[in-house]
Amino acid sequence: MHYKSRDIEKRWQEKWDKEKSFSATKKDDKEKYYVLEMFPYPSGNLHMGHVRNYSIGDVVARFKKMEGYNVLHPMGWDSFGLPAENAAIKRQIHPNDWTWSNIDNMRKQLKELGIGYDWDREVATCHPDYYKWTQWMFLQLYKKGLAYKKKSFVNWCPSCSTVLANEQVVNGACERCSSTVNKKDLEQWFFKITHYAQRLLDDIEKLSGWPDKVKTMQQNWIGRSEGVEVDFNVEGTDKKVRIYTTRPDTIFGVTYMVVAPEHPLVKELIKGTEQEQTCNDFIKKMQFLNDIDRTSTDVEKEGVFTGRYVINPLNNDKVPLYLGNYVLAEYGTGVVMAVPAHDQRDFEFSKKYNLPIKVVIQPKGEELKAEDMKEAYVDEGYLVNSDQFNGVLSDEAIGKIIDYVEAKSFGERKINFRLRDWLISRQRYWGAPIPIIYCEDCGPVPVPEEDLPVVLPTDVKFTGVGESPLSSSESFINAPCPTCGKKGKREVDTMDTFVCSSWYFLRYCDPCNQKLPFDKESISYWMPVDQYIGGVEHAILHLLYSRFFMKALYDMGFVAHDEPFKNLLTQGMVLKDGAKMSKSLGNVVSPEEIIEKFGADTARLFILFASPPEKDLEWSDQGVEGCYRFINRVWRIINDFSHAAKENNDINTSNFTKEDKELWFMVNNTVRRVTEDVGHRFNFNTAISAIMELVNSLYNYKDKVPDENKNNGILKVALENVILMIAPFIPHASQELWQFIGKEGDVHDQKWPEYDKSALVKDEIEIVVQINGKLRDKIVVSSGLDKKQIEEEALKSDKIKPAIEGQNIVKVITVPGKLVNIVVKA
RNA sequence: GCGGAUGUGGCGGAAUUGGCAGACGCGCUAGACUUAGGAUCUAGUGUCUAACGAUGUGGGGGUUCGAGUCCCUUCAUCCGCACCA
């Protein structure tokens, strides 16, 4: 019997496929376990990152199944998106054809990897049966006021005359023609994720099974800050400008004020001033800059005077109002008070434009002088030059000044978030159409739910020019107004693909439902996802959007939980020669070629063995060969001892030899270690090495113990356990071996092995003896000895005795079962 | 700048609660079997040393009987956010 990966793998894959071995059905008497890997974009071929992601998921799924859980392990396709459209433009293939042929190929590759999915639950976001419900989601959010329209900027390439996605803008230039990208404002749809900012932040606490790194990233992304808004009157007008600050303790130090060039008030304020022309030039210049050139910290601060002055309500100081590149229109009020003495950005700006610096916070034990300052002083101190607040500690002053501002009605306290609303409009073809019809009389009207899906038309030209490709489809754009029946026009933008992927995990629970996206009963049973696995690149957007969807659906009563993913594992990248595999670097290893040569089991085993799942993994051809050798080693030892496994052999511990005892200990201890490593820690690399050690012991036993003395009872259990424990990692080979040793049924339907605790208790144990913390000897003692007896044994040891002669024993520390440390002094 | 990691042999990595550093694998060395070996098996393999032994987890300091693990400090690399007022 020889190990031929190709034949074996094919045979079992066909059987699993035909018998739907991994299909999941709701069972009320069984505890469920939902394991999910982030679904792929169907680019055409699996890469090693996919192999890693799905191998990890499959180990978890198969292990949990063997542990007795009712496991849901589905797969699908995140199949809308830009590459399909680019293929259409470049090669004149319809995005639909391109995408589906890619899906077919990748599905085949996944099956060749032997991943145990329930293929009856497969979803593809580009299928009308799916995007119908994505559109339905949009309508629900619209109904709740969580979807709205407003003007916003898009990246616009003047030469291609088309909208570009952020990914298509490379260093401020169009990825296709390299001309400079500028901004164009369009009416676009948004989801009001900011409505959930506080809950998204608070509930991070609930995510105990998420990595801290991801939780911190989400926290920072949401970026809550507490502060106050204050109105400053514009001198000589009846207008006010409102600022937002988190440092009201420095408000007496304001020496000028800066407003974002896009701020709606700016046009009015500069009208008729001497500076109107310079201001307009500055605004125009800013408009042509892309976000990176405009908002990177390296960019020098720049601004112009507006010709206007504003009055600080706290001390009636009159200060100039500037336009500045470093103020963001979308955050706070779009206007900042500038305190150069205590804010580094303001400090730099004031130096450049010769604006005064006024110290209002004095640190303990030294005195700042404005003219000597090299940088802003941003730390704590006592207030000065601040009227009635002089002498107050800055931390306390924050609250006191806010109270004062509110009492005097100068403004009010405010909480701000860094998180912005989610712009979902895309001027693209290959996405879910936004289900809205514009009517001259009724305005934007949602498409009635019974008319969904709004199907993507096929008569679209892919020119790569213009705003939205859908506007070129006559059959699509014209539609009667659902309210009044008059001629209307359809929305021609499609949704961001992140919308499609924000709820796919729910559809898996009830994938064929024609009446609803899912029924509540299925959702209540399967959700939440017990283990979610994917790349850390989705730590913020995808995970945050999914959390937002879950909360919105929860509030609408469609789901029973308000967090979608209980545990999250962010797997590391697959590297080759220290760099991420990429075509441009030429360091790509294709899964197909490895499967062809060594089989899927070897590929999976290597990728799981080479590194713990959350760390990056360095590809090694020799490492792969090592794993192939190991499978062969398992194959041979099971072949050698198969007779023992096939017979009825009982275990009688009373007639164990020393070698038997050792092997029996190994067998049981390995079950313990592997169960812990796989089940509790997800340390597949150490689980595999534990199995390797057991296999090594079996070879050792085979060599050292004469045939007539071999204990077939132990060997039988050992072989069975090796096959069962290795099954989640190398399912095909273990399935073949399971059958080979005469077992019925599928290996993944077997019970996960248990261990005999009494076998882990040893009669004799090795104790380390140290002198002053340094290893001096190892002694073997009976495991029944108490502390004192162990100590006596240690002091009697041949190596220790001479070493401590003539020295004073200061104390002896004994850790039962581990070591004795003798502390001596000369 | 802010935030988060990581740093252990020639390489990937292990050490779960402060208790034998280097499990397991790769590579390398020697040997066995063999017509042959890029198959398989056996033994060895951190560094220095002929050996006894000494030394060793990025560097420096500390706590402790005992530190890869805890504390302080410093360096390096990687990742995320990036003018958020």
PDB file of C-alpha atoms in Angstrom, chain A residues 397-649:
ATOM      1  CA  ALA A 397     -10.334  74.356  34.171  1.00  0.00           C
ATOM      2  CA  ILE A 398     -11.762  72.352  31.265  1.00  0.00           C
ATOM      3  CA  GLY A 399     -14.945  71.554  33.191  1.00  0.00           C
ATOM      4  CA  LYS A 400     -15.198  74.972  34.814  1.00  0.00           C
ATOM      5  CA  ILE A 401     -14.865  76.856  31.550  1.00  0.00           C
ATOM      6  CA  ILE A 402     -17.408  74.604  29.841  1.00  0.00           C
ATOM      7  CA  ASP A 403     -19.848  75.314  32.684  1.00  0.00           C
ATOM      8  CA  TYR A 404     -19.180  79.043  32.328  1.00  0.00           C
ATOM      9  CA  VAL A 405     -19.655  78.928  28.531  1.00  0.00           C
ATOM     10  CA  GLU A 406     -22.979  77.159  28.975  1.00  0.00           C
ATOM     11  CA  ALA A 407     -24.127  79.491  31.769  1.00  0.00           C
ATOM     12  CA  LYS A 408     -23.396  82.523  29.608  1.00  0.00           C
ATOM     13  CA  SER A 409     -24.938  80.854  26.506  1.00  0.00           C
ATOM     14  CA  PHE A 410     -21.727  81.257  24.507  1.00  0.00           C
ATOM     15  CA  GLY A 411     -22.072  77.646  23.404  1.00  0.00           C
ATOM     16  CA  GLU A 412     -22.539  74.111  24.735  1.00  0.00           C
ATOM     17  CA  ARG A 413     -20.787  70.891  25.519  1.00  0.00           C
ATOM     18  CA  LYS A 414     -20.413  68.460  22.594  1.00  0.00           C
ATOM     19  CA  ILE A 415     -19.218  64.948  21.914  1.00  0.00           C
ATOM     20  CA  ASN A 416     -17.616  64.395  18.528  1.00  0.00           C
ATOM     21  CA  PHE A 417     -16.651  61.291  16.658  1.00  0.00           C
ATOM     22  CA  ARG A 418     -13.957  60.792  14.117  1.00  0.00           C
ATOM     23  CA  LEU A 419     -16.204  58.262  12.396  1.00  0.00           C
ATOM     24  CA  ARG A 420     -17.959  59.648   9.303  1.00  0.00           C
ATOM     25  CA  ASP A 421     -21.137  58.481   7.674  1.00  0.00           C
ATOM     26  CA  TRP A 422     -20.636  55.693   5.166  1.00  0.00           C
ATOM     27  CA  LEU A 423     -20.692  56.839   1.552  1.00  0.00           C
ATOM     28  CA  ILE A 424     -22.222  53.902  -0.326  1.00  0.00           C
ATOM     29  CA  SER A 425     -22.776  55.335  -3.841  1.00  0.00           C
ATOM     30  CA  ARG A 426     -20.460  54.024  -6.507  1.00  0.00           C
ATOM     31  CA  GLN A 427     -20.524  55.298 -10.066  1.00  0.00           C
ATOM     32  CA  ARG A 428     -20.020  51.734 -11.284  1.00  0.00           C
ATOM     33  CA  TYR A 429     -21.894  49.022 -13.126  1.00  0.00           C
ATOM     34  CA  TRP A 430     -20.903  45.839 -11.309  1.00  0.00           C
ATOM     35  CA  GLY A 431     -22.683  46.335  -8.016  1.00  0.00           C
ATOM     36  CA  ALA A 432     -26.154  46.152  -6.514  1.00  0.00           C
ATOM     37  CA  PRO A 433     -28.309  48.935  -7.998  1.00  0.00           C
ATOM     38  CA  ILE A 434     -29.621  51.375  -5.419  1.00  0.00           C
ATOM     39  CA  PRO A 435     -33.407  50.821  -5.430  1.00  0.00           C
ATOM     40  CA  ILE A 436     -34.570  54.401  -5.859  1.00  0.00           C
ATOM     41  CA  ILE A 437     -36.618  56.093  -8.605  1.00  0.00           C
ATOM     42  CA  TYR A 438     -36.504  59.862  -9.055  1.00  0.00           C
ATOM     43  CA  CYS A 439     -39.802  61.505  -9.910  1.00  0.00           C
ATOM     44  CA  GLU A 440     -40.179  65.145 -10.871  1.00  0.00           C
ATOM     45  CA  ASP A 441     -43.123  65.537  -8.549  1.00  0.00           C
ATOM     46  CA  CYS A 442     -42.396  63.116  -5.708  1.00  0.00           C
ATOM     47  CA  GLY A 443     -38.586  63.368  -5.562  1.00  0.00           C
ATOM     48  CA  PRO A 444     -36.608  60.235  -4.685  1.00  0.00           C
ATOM     49  CA  VAL A 445     -39.005  57.326  -4.146  1.00  0.00           C
ATOM     50  CA  PRO A 446     -37.912  53.904  -2.866  1.00  0.00           C
ATOM     51  CA  VAL A 447     -38.702  50.945  -5.104  1.00  0.00           C
ATOM     52  CA  PRO A 448     -41.476  48.883  -3.412  1.00  0.00           C
ATOM     53  CA  GLU A 449     -40.171  45.685  -1.816  1.00  0.00           C
ATOM     54  CA  GLU A 450     -42.374  43.516  -4.050  1.00  0.00           C
ATOM     55  CA  ASP A 451     -40.629  44.964  -7.121  1.00  0.00           C
ATOM     56  CA  LEU A 452     -37.197  43.814  -6.000  1.00  0.00           C
ATOM     57  CA  PRO A 453     -34.738  42.967  -7.308  1.00  0.00           C
ATOM     58  CA  VAL A 454     -33.872  45.964  -9.431  1.00  0.00           C
ATOM     59  CA  VAL A 455     -31.983  43.839 -11.924  1.00  0.00           C
ATOM     60  CA  LEU A 456     -28.749  44.925 -13.561  1.00  0.00           C
ATOM     61  CA  PRO A 457     -29.384  45.422 -17.273  1.00  0.00           C
ATOM     62  CA  THR A 458     -27.176  43.695 -19.834  1.00  0.00           C
ATOM     63  CA  ASP A 459     -27.304  46.408 -22.541  1.00  0.00           C
ATOM     64  CA  VAL A 460     -24.552  48.485 -21.005  1.00  0.00           C
ATOM     65  CA  LYS A 461     -21.481  49.735 -22.805  1.00  0.00           C
ATOM     66  CA  PHE A 462     -18.190  49.492 -20.945  1.00  0.00           C
ATOM     67  CA  THR A 463     -16.200  52.431 -22.178  1.00  0.00           C
ATOM     68  CA  GLY A 464     -14.506  53.485 -18.975  1.00  0.00           C
ATOM     69  CA  VAL A 465     -15.739  57.009 -19.664  1.00  0.00           C
ATOM     70  CA  GLY A 466     -18.441  59.042 -17.984  1.00  0.00           C
ATOM     71  CA  GLU A 467     -20.119  58.924 -14.625  1.00  0.00           C
ATOM     72  CA  SER A 468     -22.221  55.810 -14.118  1.00  0.00           C
ATOM     73  CA  PRO A 469     -22.324  53.055 -16.752  1.00  0.00           C
ATOM     74  CA  LEU A 470     -25.968  52.321 -15.947  1.00  0.00           C
ATOM     75  CA  SER A 471     -26.974  55.694 -17.378  1.00  0.00           C
ATOM     76  CA  SER A 472     -26.203  54.289 -20.835  1.00  0.00           C
ATOM     77  CA  SER A 473     -28.944  51.654 -20.510  1.00  0.00           C
ATOM     78  CA  GLU A 474     -32.258  52.968 -21.822  1.00  0.00           C
ATOM     79  CA  SER A 475     -34.088  49.872 -20.611  1.00  0.00           C
ATOM     80  CA  PHE A 476     -32.837  50.487 -17.119  1.00  0.00           C
ATOM     81  CA  ILE A 477     -33.100  54.187 -16.422  1.00  0.00           C
ATOM     82  CA  ASN A 478     -36.724  54.745 -17.364  1.00  0.00           C
ATOM     83  CA  ALA A 479     -39.204  53.586 -14.769  1.00  0.00           C
ATOM     84  CA  PRO A 480     -42.574  54.878 -13.602  1.00  0.00           C
ATOM     85  CA  CYS A 481     -42.735  56.592 -10.240  1.00  0.00           C
ATOM     86  CA  PRO A 482     -43.993  54.013  -7.717  1.00  0.00           C
ATOM     87  CA  THR A 483     -46.058  56.705  -5.990  1.00  0.00           C
ATOM     88  CA  CYS A 484     -47.728  58.686  -8.784  1.00  0.00           C
ATOM     89  CA  GLY A 485     -47.020  56.594 -11.863  1.00  0.00           C
ATOM     90  CA  LYS A 486     -45.487  59.477 -13.794  1.00  0.00           C
ATOM     91  CA  LYS A 487     -42.330  58.933 -15.828  1.00  0.00           C
ATOM     92  CA  GLY A 488     -39.348  58.652 -13.522  1.00  0.00           C
ATOM     93  CA  LYS A 489     -35.629  57.922 -13.708  1.00  0.00           C
ATOM     94  CA  ARG A 490     -33.822  55.218 -11.814  1.00  0.00           C
ATOM     95  CA  GLU A 491     -30.834  55.885  -9.625  1.00  0.00           C
ATOM     96  CA  VAL A 492     -27.843  54.895 -11.787  1.00  0.00           C
ATOM     97  CA  ASP A 493     -25.318  54.418  -9.004  1.00  0.00           C
ATOM     98  CA  THR A 494     -24.685  51.053  -7.396  1.00  0.00           C
ATOM     99  CA  MET A 495     -23.804  50.208  -3.820  1.00  0.00           C
ATOM    100  CA  ASP A 496     -20.349  49.866  -2.324  1.00  0.00           C
ATOM    101  CA  THR A 497     -19.474  46.153  -2.240  1.00  0.00           C
ATOM    102  CA  PHE A 498     -18.971  46.467   1.518  1.00  0.00           C
ATOM    103  CA  VAL A 499     -22.761  46.725   1.746  1.00  0.00           C
ATOM    104  CA  CYS A 500     -23.105  43.258   0.210  1.00  0.00           C
ATOM    105  CA  SER A 501     -20.558  41.783   2.606  1.00  0.00           C
ATOM    106  CA  SER A 502     -22.108  43.381   5.704  1.00  0.00           C
ATOM    107  CA  TRP A 503     -24.828  40.781   5.995  1.00  0.00           C
ATOM    108  CA  TYR A 504     -23.780  37.660   4.047  1.00  0.00           C
ATOM    109  CA  PHE A 505     -23.161  35.700   7.261  1.00  0.00           C
ATOM    110  CA  LEU A 506     -26.899  36.063   7.948  1.00  0.00           C
ATOM    111  CA  ARG A 507     -27.950  34.752   4.555  1.00  0.00           C
ATOM    112  CA  TYR A 508     -25.984  31.521   5.110  1.00  0.00           C
ATOM    113  CA  CYS A 509     -28.368  30.718   7.951  1.00  0.00           C
ATOM    114  CA  ASP A 510     -31.339  30.577   5.584  1.00  0.00           C
ATOM    115  CA  PRO A 511     -29.933  30.822   2.049  1.00  0.00           C
ATOM    116  CA  CYS A 512     -32.961  29.762  -0.001  1.00  0.00           C
ATOM    117  CA  ASN A 513     -35.585  31.947   1.624  1.00  0.00           C
ATOM    118  CA  GLN A 514     -37.613  33.638  -1.128  1.00  0.00           C
ATOM    119  CA  LYS A 515     -39.816  35.710   1.163  1.00  0.00           C
ATOM    120  CA  LEU A 516     -37.226  37.299   3.405  1.00  0.00           C
ATOM    121  CA  PRO A 517     -33.445  37.603   3.530  1.00  0.00           C
ATOM    122  CA  PHE A 518     -33.616  35.044   6.366  1.00  0.00           C
ATOM    123  CA  ASP A 519     -36.153  33.904   8.890  1.00  0.00           C
ATOM    124  CA  LYS A 520     -35.753  34.861  12.468  1.00  0.00           C
ATOM    125  CA  GLU A 521     -35.831  31.306  13.756  1.00  0.00           C
ATOM    126  CA  SER A 522     -32.828  30.181  11.679  1.00  0.00           C
ATOM    127  CA  ILE A 523     -30.962  33.301  12.681  1.00  0.00           C
ATOM    128  CA  SER A 524     -31.682  32.780  16.357  1.00  0.00           C
ATOM    129  CA  TYR A 525     -30.385  29.233  16.154  1.00  0.00           C
ATOM    130  CA  TRP A 526     -27.181  29.765  14.130  1.00  0.00           C
ATOM    131  CA  MET A 527     -26.128  33.273  15.024  1.00  0.00           C
ATOM    132  CA  PRO A 528     -23.827  34.667  16.227  1.00  0.00           C
ATOM    133  CA  VAL A 529     -20.843  33.379  14.286  1.00  0.00           C
ATOM    134  CA  ASP A 530     -18.838  31.462  16.885  1.00  0.00           C
ATOM    135  CA  GLN A 531     -15.549  31.739  15.084  1.00  0.00           C
ATOM    136  CA  TYR A 532     -14.795  34.220  12.317  1.00  0.00           C
ATOM    137  CA  ILE A 533     -11.478  33.939  10.506  1.00  0.00           C
ATOM    138  CA  GLY A 534      -9.895  36.318   8.052  1.00  0.00           C
ATOM    139  CA  GLY A 535      -7.192  38.812   7.247  1.00  0.00           C
ATOM    140  CA  VAL A 536      -6.421  41.753   9.482  1.00  0.00           C
ATOM    141  CA  GLU A 537      -6.933  44.077   6.503  1.00  0.00           C
ATOM    142  CA  HIS A 538     -10.630  43.901   7.342  1.00  0.00           C
ATOM    143  CA  ALA A 539     -10.080  44.879  10.971  1.00  0.00           C
ATOM    144  CA  ILE A 540     -11.832  48.184  10.528  1.00  0.00           C
ATOM    145  CA  LEU A 541     -14.226  48.631   7.632  1.00  0.00           C
ATOM    146  CA  HIS A 542     -15.784  45.227   6.994  1.00  0.00           C
ATOM    147  CA  LEU A 543     -16.042  44.361  10.659  1.00  0.00           C
ATOM    148  CA  LEU A 544     -17.372  47.764  11.653  1.00  0.00           C
ATOM    149  CA  TYR A 545     -19.940  47.837   8.845  1.00  0.00           C
ATOM    150  CA  SER A 546     -21.114  44.323   9.749  1.00  0.00           C
ATOM    151  CA  ARG A 547     -21.474  45.334  13.371  1.00  0.00           C
ATOM    152  CA  PHE A 548     -23.459  48.393  12.276  1.00  0.00           C
ATOM    153  CA  PHE A 549     -25.790  46.279  10.115  1.00  0.00           C
ATOM    154  CA  MET A 550     -26.321  43.814  12.921  1.00  0.00           C
ATOM    155  CA  LYS A 551     -27.270  46.577  15.345  1.00  0.00           C
ATOM    156  CA  ALA A 552     -29.609  48.263  12.879  1.00  0.00           C
ATOM    157  CA  LEU A 553     -31.305  44.911  12.098  1.00  0.00           C
ATOM    158  CA  TYR A 554     -31.508  44.170  15.810  1.00  0.00           C
ATOM    159  CA  ASP A 555     -33.255  47.477  16.463  1.00  0.00           C
ATOM    160  CA  MET A 556     -35.708  46.707  13.656  1.00  0.00           C
ATOM    161  CA  GLY A 557     -36.440  43.318  15.229  1.00  0.00           C
ATOM    162  CA  PHE A 558     -35.069  41.148  12.433  1.00  0.00           C
ATOM    163  CA  VAL A 559     -32.310  39.491  14.460  1.00  0.00           C
ATOM    164  CA  ALA A 560     -31.931  38.392  18.053  1.00  0.00           C
ATOM    165  CA  HIS A 561     -28.321  39.463  18.625  1.00  0.00           C
ATOM    166  CA  ASP A 562     -26.636  42.831  18.244  1.00  0.00           C
ATOM    167  CA  GLU A 563     -23.086  41.609  17.607  1.00  0.00           C
ATOM    168  CA  PRO A 564     -22.377  39.290  14.671  1.00  0.00           C
ATOM    169  CA  PHE A 565     -19.011  37.719  15.524  1.00  0.00           C
ATOM    170  CA  LYS A 566     -18.306  36.195  18.900  1.00  0.00           C
ATOM    171  CA  ASN A 567     -14.697  35.207  18.324  1.00  0.00           C
ATOM    172  CA  LEU A 568     -12.361  36.602  15.729  1.00  0.00           C
ATOM    173  CA  LEU A 569      -9.084  35.208  14.480  1.00  0.00           C
ATOM    174  CA  THR A 570      -6.997  37.433  12.242  1.00  0.00           C
ATOM    175  CA  GLN A 571      -4.626  35.235  10.373  1.00  0.00           C
ATOM    176  CA  GLY A 572      -1.185  36.409   9.263  1.00  0.00           C
ATOM    177  CA  MET A 573       0.040  36.750   5.709  1.00  0.00           C
ATOM    178  CA  VAL A 574       1.868  34.140   3.666  1.00  0.00           C
ATOM    179  CA  LEU A 575       5.331  35.437   2.806  1.00  0.00           C
ATOM    180  CA  LYS A 576       8.063  34.222   0.516  1.00  0.00           C
ATOM    181  CA  ASP A 577      11.607  35.536   0.952  1.00  0.00           C
ATOM    182  CA  GLY A 578      10.314  37.888   3.615  1.00  0.00           C
ATOM    183  CA  ALA A 579       7.777  39.622   1.375  1.00  0.00           C
ATOM    184  CA  LYS A 580       4.113  39.152   0.616  1.00  0.00           C
ATOM    185  CA  MET A 581       3.650  36.928  -2.413  1.00  0.00           C
ATOM    186  CA  SER A 582       2.969  39.081  -5.455  1.00  0.00           C
ATOM    187  CA  LYS A 583       3.182  38.816  -9.193  1.00  0.00           C
ATOM    188  CA  SER A 584       5.389  41.888  -9.449  1.00  0.00           C
ATOM    189  CA  LEU A 585       7.957  40.409  -7.045  1.00  0.00           C
ATOM    190  CA  GLY A 586       7.743  37.045  -8.787  1.00  0.00           C
ATOM    191  CA  ASN A 587       7.614  35.152  -5.489  1.00  0.00           C
ATOM    192  CA  VAL A 588       4.239  33.520  -5.939  1.00  0.00           C
ATOM    193  CA  VAL A 589       3.760  29.842  -5.174  1.00  0.00           C
ATOM    194  CA  SER A 590       0.517  28.578  -6.644  1.00  0.00           C
ATOM    195  CA  PRO A 591      -1.609  26.201  -4.566  1.00  0.00           C
ATOM    196  CA  GLU A 592      -2.400  24.186  -7.682  1.00  0.00           C
ATOM    197  CA  GLU A 593       1.209  23.287  -8.280  1.00  0.00           C
ATOM    198  CA  ILE A 594       1.689  22.166  -4.656  1.00  0.00           C
ATOM    199  CA  ILE A 595      -1.506  20.107  -4.718  1.00  0.00           C
ATOM    200  CA  GLU A 596      -0.415  18.509  -7.979  1.00  0.00           C
ATOM    201  CA  LYS A 597       2.970  17.547  -6.605  1.00  0.00           C
ATOM    202  CA  PHE A 598       2.289  16.659  -2.958  1.00  0.00           C
ATOM    203  CA  GLY A 599      -1.464  16.746  -2.516  1.00  0.00           C
ATOM    204  CA  ALA A 600      -3.847  19.033  -0.653  1.00  0.00           C
ATOM    205  CA  ASP A 601      -3.131  17.331   2.666  1.00  0.00           C
ATOM    206  CA  THR A 602       0.535  18.274   2.460  1.00  0.00           C
ATOM    207  CA  ALA A 603      -0.281  21.858   1.512  1.00  0.00           C
ATOM    208  CA  ARG A 604      -2.681  22.164   4.419  1.00  0.00           C
ATOM    209  CA  LEU A 605      -0.357  20.483   6.887  1.00  0.00           C
ATOM    210  CA  PHE A 606       2.564  22.700   5.990  1.00  0.00           C
ATOM    211  CA  ILE A 607       0.605  25.892   6.202  1.00  0.00           C
ATOM    212  CA  LEU A 608      -0.791  24.935   9.605  1.00  0.00           C
ATOM    213  CA  PHE A 609       2.484  23.628  10.952  1.00  0.00           C
ATOM    214  CA  ALA A 610       4.851  26.390   9.842  1.00  0.00           C
ATOM    215  CA  SER A 611       3.553  29.104  12.134  1.00  0.00           C
ATOM    216  CA  PRO A 612       0.758  29.890  14.584  1.00  0.00           C
ATOM    217  CA  PRO A 613      -2.266  31.152  12.637  1.00  0.00           C
ATOM    218  CA  GLU A 614      -2.203  34.798  13.699  1.00  0.00           C
ATOM    219  CA  LYS A 615       1.431  35.292  12.743  1.00  0.00           C
ATOM    220  CA  ASP A 616       2.932  35.780   9.303  1.00  0.00           C
ATOM    221  CA  LEU A 617       4.144  32.591   7.671  1.00  0.00           C
ATOM    222  CA  GLU A 618       7.314  32.191   5.667  1.00  0.00           C
ATOM    223  CA  TRP A 619       6.882  29.805   2.757  1.00  0.00           C
ATOM    224  CA  SER A 620       9.507  27.063   2.535  1.00  0.00           C
ATOM    225  CA  ASP A 621       9.652  24.449  -0.213  1.00  0.00           C
ATOM    226  CA  GLN A 622      11.759  22.252   2.042  1.00  0.00           C
ATOM    227  CA  GLY A 623       9.252  22.647   4.835  1.00  0.00           C
ATOM    228  CA  VAL A 624       6.561  21.396   2.468  1.00  0.00           C
ATOM    229  CA  GLU A 625       8.655  18.350   1.670  1.00  0.00           C
ATOM    230  CA  GLY A 626       9.097  17.732   5.379  1.00  0.00           C
ATOM    231  CA  CYS A 627       5.333  17.644   5.815  1.00  0.00           C
ATOM    232  CA  TYR A 628       4.981  15.283   2.890  1.00  0.00           C
ATOM    233  CA  ARG A 629       7.566  13.025   4.533  1.00  0.00           C
ATOM    234  CA  PHE A 630       5.607  13.127   7.770  1.00  0.00           C
ATOM    235  CA  ILE A 631       2.406  11.973   6.081  1.00  0.00           C
ATOM    236  CA  ASN A 632       4.379   9.110   4.563  1.00  0.00           C
ATOM    237  CA  ARG A 633       5.810   8.319   7.957  1.00  0.00           C
ATOM    238  CA  VAL A 634       2.324   8.107   9.443  1.00  0.00           C
ATOM    239  CA  TRP A 635       1.270   6.018   6.461  1.00  0.00           C
ATOM    240  CA  ARG A 636       4.048   3.484   6.987  1.00  0.00           C
ATOM    241  CA  ILE A 637       3.734   3.087  10.738  1.00  0.00           C
ATOM    242  CA  ILE A 638       0.017   2.477  10.398  1.00  0.00           C
ATOM    243  CA  ASN A 639       0.725   0.010   7.651  1.00  0.00           C
ATOM    244  CA  ASP A 640       3.253  -1.749   9.905  1.00  0.00           C
ATOM    245  CA  PHE A 641       0.917  -2.024  12.876  1.00  0.00           C
ATOM    246  CA  SER A 642      -2.387  -2.360  11.047  1.00  0.00           C
ATOM    247  CA  HIS A 643      -2.846  -5.937  12.205  1.00  0.00           C
ATOM    248  CA  ALA A 644      -3.023  -4.693  15.811  1.00  0.00           C
ATOM    249  CA  ALA A 645      -5.645  -2.134  14.921  1.00  0.00           C
ATOM    250  CA  LYS A 646      -7.781  -4.605  13.046  1.00  0.00           C
ATOM    251  CA  GLU A 647      -7.941  -7.150  15.862  1.00  0.00           C
ATOM    252  CA  ASN A 648      -9.789  -6.977  19.129  1.00  0.00           C
ATOM    253  CA  ASN A 649      -7.130  -6.059  21.624  1.00  0.00           C
TER     254      ASN A 649
END
